[in-house]
């Protein structure tokens, strides 16, 4: 299993970024995928999840209405569109694969493969 995030960077408050996560080494189209983040000095936290068929999505309250998760099963890629970014969104963002196929849910302990992370920095 390999998950490679990209698209992070530095942006001003109110700006937008789109993160990508290229997946390989497993049957991408039958797994729920998630995005998590670790803010400075904080534990890693859930951001968003999307089920294998892109029929269900879930978001942390802090990003609801600003972030959108999507996936391209043919290209084995999951995306996180981030709009109206705020300084408190500054974090390392990770994509993750759920351990069991065709199971949906957001608990972090249910995800067993992680990317290396991509830094997002939002300045005031």
XYZ file of N, CA, C and O in Angstrom, residues 26 28-34 49-52 56 71 96-106 111:
104
model
N -3.296 -1.487 -3.744
C -4.498 -2.138 -3.209
C -5.683 -1.781 -4.114
O -5.572 -0.911 -4.978
N -8.252 0.153 -4.684
C -8.693 1.470 -4.204
C -10.220 1.604 -4.194
O -10.794 2.172 -3.258
N -10.879 1.079 -5.215
C -12.310 1.348 -5.406
C -13.216 0.666 -4.399
O -14.436 0.883 -4.430
N -12.686 -0.155 -3.485
C -13.549 -0.814 -2.509
C -13.221 -0.393 -1.071
O -13.665 -1.040 -0.117
N -12.472 0.689 -0.927
C -12.098 1.149 0.410
C -12.551 2.583 0.667
O -12.381 3.463 -0.193
N -13.069 2.791 1.866
C -13.274 4.143 2.348
C -11.917 4.819 2.517
O -10.960 4.196 2.991
N -11.846 6.078 2.131
C -10.626 6.855 2.301
C -10.913 8.045 3.207
O -12.018 8.595 3.212
N -9.907 8.440 3.959
C -10.089 9.549 4.882
C -8.966 10.554 4.792
O -7.867 10.257 4.299
N -14.092 12.038 5.309
C -14.037 10.666 4.803
C -15.018 10.530 3.655
O -16.022 11.257 3.588
N -14.727 9.599 2.771
C -15.598 9.323 1.633
C -15.631 7.820 1.425
O -14.595 7.153 1.493
N -16.821 7.287 1.188
C -16.903 5.843 1.023
C -16.434 5.422 -0.359
O -16.143 6.249 -1.217
N -16.342 4.125 -0.571
C -15.712 3.567 -1.765
C -16.441 3.971 -3.047
O -15.807 4.086 -4.088
N -21.260 8.512 0.160
C -21.338 9.056 1.510
C -20.075 9.828 1.824
O -18.981 9.394 1.494
N -13.328 11.656 -4.927
C -12.402 10.599 -5.330
C -12.610 10.260 -6.803
O -13.699 10.427 -7.355
N -5.579 8.552 4.353
C -5.513 7.246 4.988
C -6.526 6.303 4.361
O -7.573 6.725 3.865
N -6.203 5.028 4.425
C -7.053 3.969 3.891
C -7.665 3.197 5.054
O -6.976 2.815 6.011
N -8.967 2.958 4.953
C -9.621 2.182 5.984
C -9.133 0.730 5.931
O -8.846 0.206 4.863
N -9.040 0.096 7.072
C -8.484 -1.253 7.132
C -9.342 -2.280 6.416
O -8.831 -3.154 5.706
N -10.657 -2.179 6.572
C -11.561 -3.174 5.989
C -12.227 -2.613 4.741
O -12.591 -1.439 4.698
N -12.382 -3.441 3.748
C -13.038 -3.006 2.513
C -14.544 -2.892 2.724
O -15.107 -3.542 3.612
N -15.157 -2.063 1.914
C -16.604 -1.819 1.895
C -17.183 -1.602 3.281
O -18.275 -2.081 3.615
N -16.448 -0.884 4.101
C -16.921 -0.479 5.424
C -16.739 1.020 5.525
O -15.669 1.546 5.171
N -17.758 1.699 6.015
C -17.680 3.161 6.114
C -17.600 3.574 7.568
O -18.210 2.959 8.445
N -16.843 4.621 7.824
C -16.767 5.136 9.179
C -15.588 6.070 9.320
O -14.697 6.098 8.471
N -15.563 6.860 10.379
C -14.537 7.878 10.545
C -13.526 7.632 11.658
O -12.535 8.352 11.729
N -8.401 3.111 10.401
C -7.582 3.341 9.212
C -6.195 2.765 9.464
O -5.590 3.040 10.504
